[in-house]
Amino acid sequence: MTTHVPHPDLPPPSTSIGAIAWLRANLFSSWLNSLLTLGAAYLLYLTIPPLVQWALIDADWFGDSREACESGGACWVFVGVRMNQFMYGLYPETEYWRINLAAILLVLLMVPLFIKRFPWKRWLVPFVLFGYPVIAFMLFSGGVFGLEYVETSRWGGLTLTLILSSVGMAASLPLGILLALGRRSDMPIVKSVSVVIIEFWRGVPLITVLFMSSVMLPLFLPEGTHFDKLLRAMIGIALFQSAYMAEVVRSGLQAIPKGQYEAAQALGLSYWQSMGLIILPQALKLVIPGIVNTFIALFKDTTLVLIIGLFDMLAMIQAALADPNWLGYAIEGLSFAALVYWVFCFSMSRYSLSLERKLHTGHTR
Amino acid sequence: MATEHYSQDSTGKVPLWRQPTFRAIVFQVLLVLCILAFGNFLLSNTLQNMEQRGITTGFGFLDNAAGFGILQSLIPYDETYTYGRTFVVGLLNTLLVAALGIFFATFLGFFIGVARLSHNWLVARLATVYIETFRNIPLLLQIMFWYFAVLRPLPLPRQSLSIGDAVFLNNRGLFVPRPIAEDGFGLVVAALLLAIVGAVVLARWARKRQEASGQQFPTGLSAFALIVGLPLLTYWVSGSPLHWDNPVLGGFNFRGGLEVIPELAALVLALSIYTAAFIAEAVRSGIQSVSHGQTEAAYALGLRPRVTLKLVIIPQAMRVIIPQLTSQYLNLTKNSSLATAIGYPDLVNVFAGTTLNQTGQAVEVIAMTMGVYLLISLVISLFMNWYNKRNQLVER
């Protein structure tokens, strides 16, 4: 008995596997595509090598004065010398440890939140939201436990940027949810009040809001009330972004089918119970990308406080550019700022993507 | 089975405080009272504070002489004009930046958005890098970058970068020849208007005919030919009634020609590059929202790829793109207020800045400034509602 032994399969043609096939499919599939590829490659050739040469190869990294920058490349010495001010602003140098301590504490508190099976999460979350800000405020501001008092006008740099944006985020999400619920309410007055608030804040630029908070708030309040400049900026930013947040949340509320609302009512849940237990968890999950986009916008918008005279990171860099000892290093200073902001915003957007995937339990509508 | 009815008393009637309608009324009345009290608190404080500081209320200050100069003005202005005039100058400067920014951002945004969907790997990657880079850097930083790091360090007027003897770029700005109309140029403008009206009429006729008979008409091409051709023809026939005034170096700066101040250039560059990244994402999401089944169905009906694109894909994609696009235009207009950081004389810088500081009329000035932006966004959202209503999907 003879068994039939089939010929082994022939390998696929060399042009349809491996790198060549990939190149043919993705870069040179037609003459137009080939032209585009060559054009793009030429563009890269024109920009990337000089940029690398300037920013990395020819750059000066070490030193402590202008004389260290002689090679003609980027002068990162400028950024290095000023690094402390970019990070801490005008905060007294001997007290830097307080900011560092607050940062380390925050990281230590946040790490367990990302561990899936951490047992005490339900106590940790409220602590991070309500307890930590008090501790951080006491550390930053001082005046208690023998810590030296540091007024808010000396807070600055990246620290201030992070404070402003985290307070803004923490305040704008609940406010936005309230406004969104108000806008979807059956009560005509509640609804119209919410609509007016949302549309007003969305219709004006943030800078006029900040102007308003710095020029008009003192007029609004009783004579002699001292209102901290930083607090005014925070209120302005939080109110402004909460209107955008409200629209994001509203789009999520609208996407929840009516049956869910009716089912919650049929179970005998009160308005707040049905919202808190049934509707909002689903709606917020749907709009995570929108919420994170609003957070990113808020983070970027904190730069505007430099116009009303607060010293966030960008303002510190602008001040450093005007230093007569270091004139002409605007590109280095601003590139550094751009890199820092970019890293924060980009990682936020990537995190939102992964969160979206993780929470994607049911079928999307 | 326990049948307790907490909400009903022995007579079976729902007590008043548990009736939803009653509770709604009480709650809303309380809300109105709170708002009135809060408003009253603010108003009385404001009036009291203003009285103490000796600030008069009202808009009378708009007629006083301003006494400060403005870097760039589209209408005649000098120190002797009134504060009211500074408002108009600032507003026009804001509108100029917004219009220029919208124009460039739209072109760049559509280009990048389409490039991101390209089948060419390298081109798509480059577009992605563009979007992810510029979207994630604060606009204010980008404005400052263009202004302080790129445009200010340019050479002095004497060592300007130049193209021919007509276009000069230096740290005082960009200087290009200014077109000056002579007698008879009105005819060319009239021809252009006529051509636009003609193109609109033609488009409506072509649409009607296509709906009635299915026959297509090359509308885009003929409208383009009409709008470009007719004015050119008139220009040629009426003997070229236009000459160019070239900028000339005199003393320390250029004279004549059209001057684009570096503040304006930096602002327009940053606004268009930043907004283009968002517009590109809108374009991409719009095109991707049209399911592939639509393309396949169109091919199955025997439509050619170009016709498919024009009649099937673009109209459906536009339904998603236009609302996002208008909101980006609105954002760009509001973002143009960042001009104040580099000293471009826009509405916020001139009116809510200098004028406010000189007059101290904080309430009136801020209210007028906010009013302008609110009006613009109101107009745009009215347009959006109209557009959405007109283009809504008609479902079964």
mmCIF file of N, CA and C in Angstrom, chain A residues 18-100:
data_model
loop_
_atom_site.group_PDB
_atom_site.id
_atom_site.type_symbol
_atom_site.label_atom_id
_atom_site.label_comp_id
_atom_site.label_asym_id
_atom_site.label_seq_id
_atom_site.Cartn_x
_atom_site.Cartn_y
_atom_site.Cartn_z
ATOM 1 N N GLY A 18 7.001 39.619 3.903
ATOM 2 C CA GLY A 18 8.149 40.331 4.467
ATOM 3 C C GLY A 18 8.152 41.806 4.144
ATOM 4 N N ALA A 19 9.328 42.369 4.300
ATOM 5 C CA ALA A 19 9.468 43.813 4.217
ATOM 6 C C ALA A 19 9.084 44.349 2.845
ATOM 7 N N ILE A 20 9.458 43.595 1.807
ATOM 8 C CA ILE A 20 9.193 44.104 0.460
ATOM 9 C C ILE A 20 7.695 44.254 0.237
ATOM 10 N N ALA A 21 6.958 43.226 0.646
ATOM 11 C CA ALA A 21 5.513 43.277 0.458
ATOM 12 C C ALA A 21 4.917 44.432 1.250
ATOM 13 N N TRP A 22 5.419 44.614 2.467
ATOM 14 C CA TRP A 22 4.891 45.704 3.292
ATOM 15 C C TRP A 22 5.150 47.051 2.628
ATOM 16 N N LEU A 23 6.386 47.199 2.132
ATOM 17 C CA LEU A 23 6.730 48.447 1.456
ATOM 18 C C LEU A 23 5.818 48.674 0.266
ATOM 19 N N ARG A 24 5.603 47.588 -0.511
ATOM 20 C CA ARG A 24 4.787 47.741 -1.713
ATOM 21 C C ARG A 24 3.355 48.100 -1.354
ATOM 22 N N ALA A 25 2.846 47.508 -0.278
ATOM 23 C CA ALA A 25 1.441 47.748 0.062
ATOM 24 C C ALA A 25 1.243 49.112 0.696
ATOM 25 N N ASN A 26 2.216 49.528 1.515
ATOM 26 C CA ASN A 26 1.972 50.717 2.322
ATOM 27 C C ASN A 26 2.657 51.979 1.830
ATOM 28 N N LEU A 27 3.694 51.815 1.053
ATOM 29 C CA LEU A 27 4.410 53.020 0.644
ATOM 30 C C LEU A 27 4.436 53.223 -0.865
ATOM 31 N N PHE A 28 4.448 52.141 -1.632
ATOM 32 C CA PHE A 28 4.625 52.323 -3.076
ATOM 33 C C PHE A 28 3.535 51.600 -3.868
ATOM 34 N N SER A 29 2.265 51.716 -3.399
ATOM 35 C CA SER A 29 1.220 50.944 -4.063
ATOM 36 C C SER A 29 0.845 51.519 -5.434
ATOM 37 N N SER A 30 1.072 52.807 -5.636
ATOM 38 C CA SER A 30 0.810 53.378 -6.959
ATOM 39 C C SER A 30 1.838 54.474 -7.196
ATOM 40 N N TRP A 31 1.874 54.997 -8.405
ATOM 41 C CA TRP A 31 2.909 56.016 -8.654
ATOM 42 C C TRP A 31 2.653 57.254 -7.814
ATOM 43 N N LEU A 32 1.361 57.558 -7.552
ATOM 44 C CA LEU A 32 1.049 58.733 -6.738
ATOM 45 C C LEU A 32 1.542 58.537 -5.308
ATOM 46 N N ASN A 33 1.282 57.301 -4.799
ATOM 47 C CA ASN A 33 1.731 56.989 -3.456
ATOM 48 C C ASN A 33 3.243 57.035 -3.340
ATOM 49 N N SER A 34 3.922 56.531 -4.363
ATOM 50 C CA SER A 34 5.385 56.555 -4.339
ATOM 51 C C SER A 34 5.882 57.991 -4.268
ATOM 52 N N LEU A 35 5.215 58.844 -5.058
ATOM 53 C CA LEU A 35 5.600 60.255 -5.077
ATOM 54 C C LEU A 35 5.403 60.874 -3.687
ATOM 55 N N LEU A 36 4.245 60.552 -3.080
ATOM 56 C CA LEU A 36 3.950 61.070 -1.739
ATOM 57 C C LEU A 36 5.001 60.601 -0.745
ATOM 58 N N THR A 37 5.339 59.304 -0.818
ATOM 59 C CA THR A 37 6.327 58.755 0.102
ATOM 60 C C THR A 37 7.652 59.477 -0.041
ATOM 61 N N LEU A 38 8.088 59.645 -1.311
ATOM 62 C CA LEU A 38 9.374 60.308 -1.522
ATOM 63 C C LEU A 38 9.321 61.741 -1.010
ATOM 64 N N GLY A 39 8.196 62.418 -1.260
ATOM 65 C CA GLY A 39 8.055 63.792 -0.786
ATOM 66 C C GLY A 39 8.138 63.857 0.731
ATOM 67 N N ALA A 40 7.405 62.964 1.397
ATOM 68 C CA ALA A 40 7.401 62.956 2.860
ATOM 69 C C ALA A 40 8.780 62.620 3.398
ATOM 70 N N ALA A 41 9.444 61.661 2.746
ATOM 71 C CA ALA A 41 10.786 61.274 3.200
ATOM 72 C C ALA A 41 11.750 62.444 3.046
ATOM 73 N N TYR A 42 11.598 63.200 1.960
ATOM 74 C CA TYR A 42 12.466 64.350 1.746
ATOM 75 C C TYR A 42 12.231 65.398 2.839
ATOM 76 N N LEU A 43 10.944 65.589 3.163
ATOM 77 C CA LEU A 43 10.590 66.532 4.218
ATOM 78 C C LEU A 43 11.253 66.133 5.535
ATOM 79 N N LEU A 44 11.175 64.823 5.841
ATOM 80 C CA LEU A 44 11.804 64.330 7.061
ATOM 81 C C LEU A 44 13.305 64.554 7.012
ATOM 82 N N TYR A 45 13.898 64.281 5.837
ATOM 83 C CA TYR A 45 15.343 64.435 5.685
ATOM 84 C C TYR A 45 15.744 65.889 5.938
ATOM 85 N N LEU A 46 14.890 66.815 5.468
ATOM 86 C CA LEU A 46 15.199 68.232 5.648
ATOM 87 C C LEU A 46 15.110 68.655 7.110
ATOM 88 N N THR A 47 14.154 68.088 7.861
ATOM 89 C CA THR A 47 13.916 68.608 9.213
ATOM 90 C C THR A 47 14.595 67.811 10.308
ATOM 91 N N ILE A 48 14.530 66.483 10.240
ATOM 92 C CA ILE A 48 14.967 65.697 11.395
ATOM 93 C C ILE A 48 16.471 65.789 11.667
ATOM 94 N N PRO A 49 17.342 65.535 10.672
ATOM 95 C CA PRO A 49 18.785 65.571 11.017
ATOM 96 C C PRO A 49 19.248 66.895 11.614
ATOM 97 N N PRO A 50 18.869 68.064 11.035
ATOM 98 C CA PRO A 50 19.321 69.305 11.680
ATOM 99 C C PRO A 50 18.763 69.467 13.089
ATOM 100 N N LEU A 51 17.521 69.009 13.279
ATOM 101 C CA LEU A 51 16.902 69.132 14.593
ATOM 102 C C LEU A 51 17.652 68.299 15.625
ATOM 103 N N VAL A 52 17.974 67.052 15.251
ATOM 104 C CA VAL A 52 18.716 66.178 16.171
ATOM 105 C C VAL A 52 20.088 66.762 16.442
ATOM 106 N N GLN A 53 20.717 67.249 15.364
ATOM 107 C CA GLN A 53 22.033 67.864 15.500
ATOM 108 C C GLN A 53 21.992 69.010 16.508
ATOM 109 N N TRP A 54 20.960 69.855 16.367
ATOM 110 C CA TRP A 54 20.842 71.038 17.219
ATOM 111 C C TRP A 54 20.477 70.667 18.646
ATOM 112 N N ALA A 55 19.468 69.778 18.782
ATOM 113 C CA ALA A 55 18.904 69.540 20.106
ATOM 114 C C ALA A 55 19.714 68.539 20.923
ATOM 115 N N LEU A 56 20.399 67.611 20.260
ATOM 116 C CA LEU A 56 21.082 66.570 21.016
ATOM 117 C C LEU A 56 22.585 66.574 20.811
ATOM 118 N N ILE A 57 23.034 66.513 19.547
ATOM 119 C CA ILE A 57 24.456 66.279 19.305
ATOM 120 C C ILE A 57 25.292 67.512 19.628
ATOM 121 N N ASP A 58 24.842 68.686 19.091
ATOM 122 C CA ASP A 58 25.621 69.905 19.317
ATOM 123 C C ASP A 58 25.290 70.591 20.636
ATOM 124 N N ALA A 59 24.328 70.041 21.369
ATOM 125 C CA ALA A 59 23.804 70.791 22.503
ATOM 126 C C ALA A 59 24.788 70.823 23.671
ATOM 127 N N ASP A 60 24.631 71.858 24.482
ATOM 128 C CA ASP A 60 25.411 71.948 25.724
ATOM 129 C C ASP A 60 24.505 71.563 26.880
ATOM 130 N N TRP A 61 24.964 70.617 27.658
ATOM 131 C CA TRP A 61 24.107 70.096 28.716
ATOM 132 C C TRP A 61 24.545 70.562 30.102
ATOM 133 N N PHE A 62 25.847 70.691 30.311
ATOM 134 C CA PHE A 62 26.318 70.936 31.673
ATOM 135 C C PHE A 62 26.966 72.301 31.780
ATOM 136 N N GLY A 63 26.892 72.852 32.957
ATOM 137 C CA GLY A 63 27.506 74.145 33.193
ATOM 138 C C GLY A 63 26.601 74.962 34.066
ATOM 139 N N ASP A 64 27.053 76.149 34.440
ATOM 140 C CA ASP A 64 26.170 76.965 35.253
ATOM 141 C C ASP A 64 26.144 78.411 34.803
ATOM 142 N N SER A 65 26.704 78.701 33.649
ATOM 143 C CA SER A 65 26.599 80.076 33.173
ATOM 144 C C SER A 65 26.538 80.077 31.662
ATOM 145 N N ARG A 66 26.340 81.236 31.132
ATOM 146 C CA ARG A 66 26.181 81.399 29.705
ATOM 147 C C ARG A 66 27.422 80.942 28.942
ATOM 148 N N GLU A 67 28.591 81.039 29.589
ATOM 149 C CA GLU A 67 29.840 80.712 28.904
ATOM 150 C C GLU A 67 29.894 79.240 28.520
ATOM 151 N N ALA A 68 29.071 78.417 29.193
ATOM 152 C CA ALA A 68 29.093 76.987 28.884
ATOM 153 C C ALA A 68 28.480 76.696 27.519
ATOM 154 N N CYS A 69 27.770 77.675 26.943
ATOM 155 C CA CYS A 69 27.086 77.437 25.671
ATOM 156 C C CYS A 69 27.892 78.036 24.536
ATOM 157 N N GLU A 70 28.768 77.211 23.943
ATOM 158 C CA GLU A 70 29.584 77.760 22.863
ATOM 159 C C GLU A 70 29.516 76.936 21.607
ATOM 160 N N SER A 71 28.920 75.739 21.701
ATOM 161 C CA SER A 71 29.010 74.842 20.554
ATOM 162 C C SER A 71 28.037 75.187 19.447
ATOM 163 N N GLY A 72 27.119 76.130 19.667
ATOM 164 C CA GLY A 72 26.204 76.508 18.599
ATOM 165 C C GLY A 72 24.922 75.699 18.583
ATOM 166 N N GLY A 73 24.851 74.649 19.392
ATOM 167 C CA GLY A 73 23.615 73.875 19.457
ATOM 168 C C GLY A 73 22.698 74.445 20.525
ATOM 169 N N ALA A 74 21.747 73.618 20.955
ATOM 170 C CA ALA A 74 20.827 74.069 21.974
ATOM 171 C C ALA A 74 21.554 74.271 23.284
ATOM 172 N N CYS A 75 21.110 75.275 24.027
ATOM 173 C CA CYS A 75 21.748 75.569 25.306
ATOM 174 C C CYS A 75 20.849 75.093 26.430
ATOM 175 N N TRP A 76 20.928 73.795 26.736
ATOM 176 C CA TRP A 76 20.056 73.266 27.794
ATOM 177 C C TRP A 76 20.547 73.694 29.166
ATOM 178 N N VAL A 77 21.756 74.258 29.204
ATOM 179 C CA VAL A 77 22.262 74.780 30.470
ATOM 180 C C VAL A 77 21.289 75.791 31.056
ATOM 181 N N PHE A 78 20.719 76.622 30.159
ATOM 182 C CA PHE A 78 19.755 77.640 30.561
ATOM 183 C C PHE A 78 18.597 77.006 31.336
ATOM 184 N N VAL A 79 18.064 75.912 30.765
ATOM 185 C CA VAL A 79 16.948 75.229 31.428
ATOM 186 C C VAL A 79 17.416 74.616 32.745
ATOM 187 N N GLY A 80 18.625 74.032 32.730
ATOM 188 C CA GLY A 80 19.135 73.386 33.930
ATOM 189 C C GLY A 80 19.318 74.372 35.069
ATOM 190 N N VAL A 81 19.890 75.542 34.736
ATOM 191 C CA VAL A 81 20.142 76.537 35.769
ATOM 192 C C VAL A 81 18.839 77.017 36.387
ATOM 193 N N ARG A 82 17.828 77.139 35.537
ATOM 194 C CA ARG A 82 16.553 77.692 35.990
ATOM 195 C C ARG A 82 15.564 76.629 36.460
ATOM 196 N N MET A 83 15.983 75.365 36.412
ATOM 197 C CA MET A 83 15.037 74.267 36.647
ATOM 198 C C MET A 83 14.242 74.431 37.936
ATOM 199 N N ASN A 84 14.947 74.808 39.028
ATOM 200 C CA ASN A 84 14.250 74.938 40.302
ATOM 201 C C ASN A 84 13.119 75.945 40.225
ATOM 202 N N GLN A 85 13.355 77.060 39.531
ATOM 203 C CA GLN A 85 12.298 78.072 39.424
ATOM 204 C C GLN A 85 11.159 77.588 38.540
ATOM 205 N N PHE A 86 11.508 76.839 37.489
ATOM 206 C CA PHE A 86 10.441 76.320 36.626
ATOM 207 C C PHE A 86 9.552 75.359 37.409
ATOM 208 N N MET A 87 10.145 74.619 38.325
ATOM 209 C CA MET A 87 9.375 73.629 39.069
ATOM 210 C C MET A 87 8.640 74.258 40.252
ATOM 211 N N TYR A 88 9.349 75.115 41.026
ATOM 212 C CA TYR A 88 8.789 75.579 42.296
ATOM 213 C C TYR A 88 8.388 77.051 42.288
ATOM 214 N N GLY A 89 8.658 77.770 41.215
ATOM 215 C CA GLY A 89 8.316 79.187 41.178
ATOM 216 C C GLY A 89 9.153 79.984 42.147
ATOM 217 N N LEU A 90 8.529 80.905 42.848
ATOM 218 C CA LEU A 90 9.262 81.788 43.753
ATOM 219 C C LEU A 90 9.235 81.266 45.186
ATOM 220 N N TYR A 91 8.856 80.003 45.344
ATOM 221 C CA TYR A 91 8.786 79.386 46.670
ATOM 222 C C TYR A 91 10.158 79.453 47.338
ATOM 223 N N PRO A 92 10.188 79.759 48.636
ATOM 224 C CA PRO A 92 11.513 79.860 49.289
ATOM 225 C C PRO A 92 12.309 78.550 49.173
ATOM 226 N N GLU A 93 13.586 78.705 48.838
ATOM 227 C CA GLU A 93 14.391 77.531 48.494
ATOM 228 C C GLU A 93 14.509 76.540 49.640
ATOM 229 N N THR A 94 14.542 77.075 50.888
ATOM 230 C CA THR A 94 14.701 76.172 52.026
ATOM 231 C C THR A 94 13.455 75.348 52.282
ATOM 232 N N GLU A 95 12.332 75.727 51.653
ATOM 233 C CA GLU A 95 11.069 75.039 51.918
ATOM 234 C C GLU A 95 10.665 74.104 50.780
ATOM 235 N N TYR A 96 11.564 73.907 49.802
ATOM 236 C CA TYR A 96 11.231 73.025 48.674
ATOM 237 C C TYR A 96 10.773 71.644 49.147
ATOM 238 N N TRP A 97 11.348 71.193 50.281
ATOM 239 C CA TRP A 97 11.028 69.844 50.741
ATOM 240 C C TRP A 97 9.544 69.654 50.978
ATOM 241 N N ARG A 98 8.837 70.766 51.293
ATOM 242 C CA ARG A 98 7.403 70.631 51.564
ATOM 243 C C ARG A 98 6.655 70.239 50.295
ATOM 244 N N ILE A 99 7.033 70.875 49.179
ATOM 245 C CA ILE A 99 6.391 70.522 47.907
ATOM 246 C C ILE A 99 6.754 69.094 47.525
ATOM 247 N N ASN A 100 8.045 68.753 47.705
ATOM 248 C CA ASN A 100 8.470 67.390 47.367
ATOM 249 C C ASN A 100 7.713 66.369 48.198
#
